[in-house]
mmCIF file of C-alpha atoms in Angstrom:
data_model
loop_
_atom_site.group_PDB
_atom_site.id
_atom_site.type_symbol
_atom_site.label_atom_id
_atom_site.label_comp_id
_atom_site.label_asym_id
_atom_site.label_seq_id
_atom_site.Cartn_x
_atom_site.Cartn_y
_atom_site.Cartn_z
ATOM 1 C CA ALA A 11 -8.214 5.317 0.335
ATOM 2 C CA GLY A 12 -6.936 5.331 -3.141
ATOM 3 C CA LEU A 13 -6.966 3.899 -6.613
ATOM 4 C CA ASN A 14 -5.227 0.552 -7.617
ATOM 5 C CA TRP A 15 -4.430 -0.750 -11.030
ATOM 6 C CA GLN A 16 -3.899 -4.434 -11.883
ATOM 7 C CA ILE A 17 -1.731 -5.260 -14.789
ATOM 8 C CA PRO A 18 -1.653 -8.839 -16.197
ATOM 9 C CA ILE A 19 1.776 -10.297 -16.917
ATOM 10 C CA THR A 20 0.795 -13.870 -17.785
ATOM 11 C CA ASP A 21 -2.317 -15.826 -17.286
ATOM 12 C CA ARG A 22 -1.524 -16.414 -13.618
ATOM 13 C CA LEU A 23 1.092 -13.703 -12.756
ATOM 14 C CA PHE A 24 0.052 -10.006 -12.347
ATOM 15 C CA ALA A 25 1.280 -6.730 -10.931
ATOM 16 C CA GLU A 26 -0.575 -3.969 -8.999
ATOM 17 C CA ALA A 27 0.204 -0.328 -8.437
ATOM 18 C CA GLY A 28 -1.752 2.232 -6.566
ATOM 19 C CA VAL A 29 -1.789 5.725 -5.117
ATOM 20 C CA GLY A 30 -4.089 7.320 -2.470
ATOM 21 C CA GLY A 31 -4.050 8.835 0.962
ATOM 22 C CA THR A 32 -3.718 7.776 4.664
ATOM 23 C CA ILE A 33 -5.176 9.350 7.776
ATOM 24 C CA HIS A 34 -3.397 8.224 11.001
ATOM 25 C CA ASN A 35 -3.392 8.869 14.744
ATOM 26 C CA GLY A 36 0.524 8.448 15.119
ATOM 27 C CA ASN A 37 3.093 10.858 16.431
ATOM 28 C CA LEU A 38 3.387 14.110 14.477
ATOM 29 C CA ASP A 39 6.614 15.750 15.843
ATOM 30 C CA SER A 40 7.583 14.204 19.245
ATOM 31 C CA GLY A 41 7.384 10.967 21.087
ATOM 32 C CA THR A 42 8.581 7.483 20.202
ATOM 33 C CA GLY A 43 8.100 5.779 16.768
ATOM 34 C CA PRO A 44 8.037 7.457 13.315
ATOM 35 C CA LEU A 45 7.486 11.260 13.391
ATOM 36 C CA LEU A 46 5.042 11.878 10.614
ATOM 37 C CA GLY A 47 4.594 15.626 10.510
ATOM 38 C CA CYS A 48 0.769 15.829 9.604
ATOM 39 C CA ARG A 49 -2.304 13.612 9.796
ATOM 40 C CA LEU A 50 -2.903 13.334 6.145
ATOM 41 C CA LEU A 51 -0.313 11.448 4.142
ATOM 42 C CA PHE A 52 0.270 10.278 0.605
ATOM 43 C CA ARG A 53 0.337 6.525 0.024
ATOM 44 C CA GLU A 54 1.917 4.433 -2.840
ATOM 45 C CA HIS A 55 1.418 0.808 -3.218
ATOM 46 C CA ALA A 56 2.957 -1.950 -5.372
ATOM 47 C CA ALA A 57 2.372 -5.661 -5.475
ATOM 48 C CA LEU A 58 3.377 -8.831 -7.399
ATOM 49 C CA GLY A 59 0.740 -11.521 -7.385
ATOM 50 C CA VAL A 60 -0.019 -15.085 -8.572
ATOM 51 C CA ARG A 61 -3.553 -16.394 -9.307
ATOM 52 C CA VAL A 62 -3.483 -19.803 -7.456
ATOM 53 C CA THR A 63 -7.058 -20.607 -8.495
ATOM 54 C CA ASP A 64 -9.927 -18.697 -10.060
ATOM 55 C CA HIS A 65 -10.810 -17.635 -6.450
ATOM 56 C CA VAL A 66 -7.523 -17.340 -4.577
ATOM 57 C CA ASN A 67 -4.506 -14.973 -5.151
ATOM 58 C CA VAL A 68 -1.305 -14.635 -3.205
ATOM 59 C CA LEU A 69 0.580 -11.214 -3.335
ATOM 60 C CA ALA A 70 3.893 -9.837 -2.205
ATOM 61 C CA THR A 71 3.261 -6.268 -1.333
ATOM 62 C CA ILE A 72 4.849 -3.012 -0.362
ATOM 63 C CA ASP A 73 3.430 0.358 0.533
ATOM 64 C CA HIS A 74 4.812 3.678 1.738
ATOM 65 C CA SER A 75 3.094 6.668 3.348
ATOM 66 C CA SER A 76 4.607 10.064 3.867
ATOM 67 C CA HIS A 77 3.749 13.742 3.496
ATOM 68 C CA ALA A 78 6.069 14.339 0.707
ATOM 69 C CA GLY A 79 7.430 17.608 2.094
ATOM 70 C CA LEU A 80 4.071 19.371 1.815
ATOM 71 C CA CYS A 81 3.689 19.746 5.597
ATOM 72 C CA ASP A 82 6.050 21.447 8.159
ATOM 73 C CA GLY A 83 7.857 19.101 10.497
ATOM 74 C CA PRO A 84 9.420 15.618 10.278
ATOM 75 C CA ASN A 85 8.781 13.209 7.547
ATOM 76 C CA ASP A 86 9.893 9.768 8.760
ATOM 77 C CA GLY A 87 7.137 8.058 6.712
ATOM 78 C CA LEU A 88 5.850 4.467 7.105
ATOM 79 C CA THR A 89 6.840 1.613 4.859
ATOM 80 C CA HIS A 90 5.147 -1.830 5.070
ATOM 81 C CA ALA A 91 6.070 -4.998 3.155
ATOM 82 C CA GLY A 92 4.378 -8.430 3.481
ATOM 83 C CA LEU A 93 2.398 -11.188 1.928
ATOM 84 C CA ALA A 94 -1.482 -11.046 1.256
ATOM 85 C CA VAL A 95 -3.997 -13.647 0.337
ATOM 86 C CA GLY A 96 -7.023 -12.543 -1.662
ATOM 87 C CA PHE A 97 -10.301 -14.502 -1.958
ATOM 88 C CA LYS A 98 -12.846 -13.764 -4.655
ATOM 89 C CA PHE A 99 -16.413 -14.572 -3.653
#
């Protein structure tokens, strides 16, 4: 959950930025994989996109979730990067 802002750069190129929260069921302080420390994490998001048509966008995205030191325990965090395709109906 969160808020996103879309910032036009040109007629076809745009950037996005966002903040919000993540609730997860991953490991808190033991086990395999990232150790996340608490169930509720902050989330930041950024993307650079191109409007291919009036109804199709392609975006390069990155987001990061962590507890920002506000919980006890480890804070390995989660970071995802990828491509997204958006369709407007």
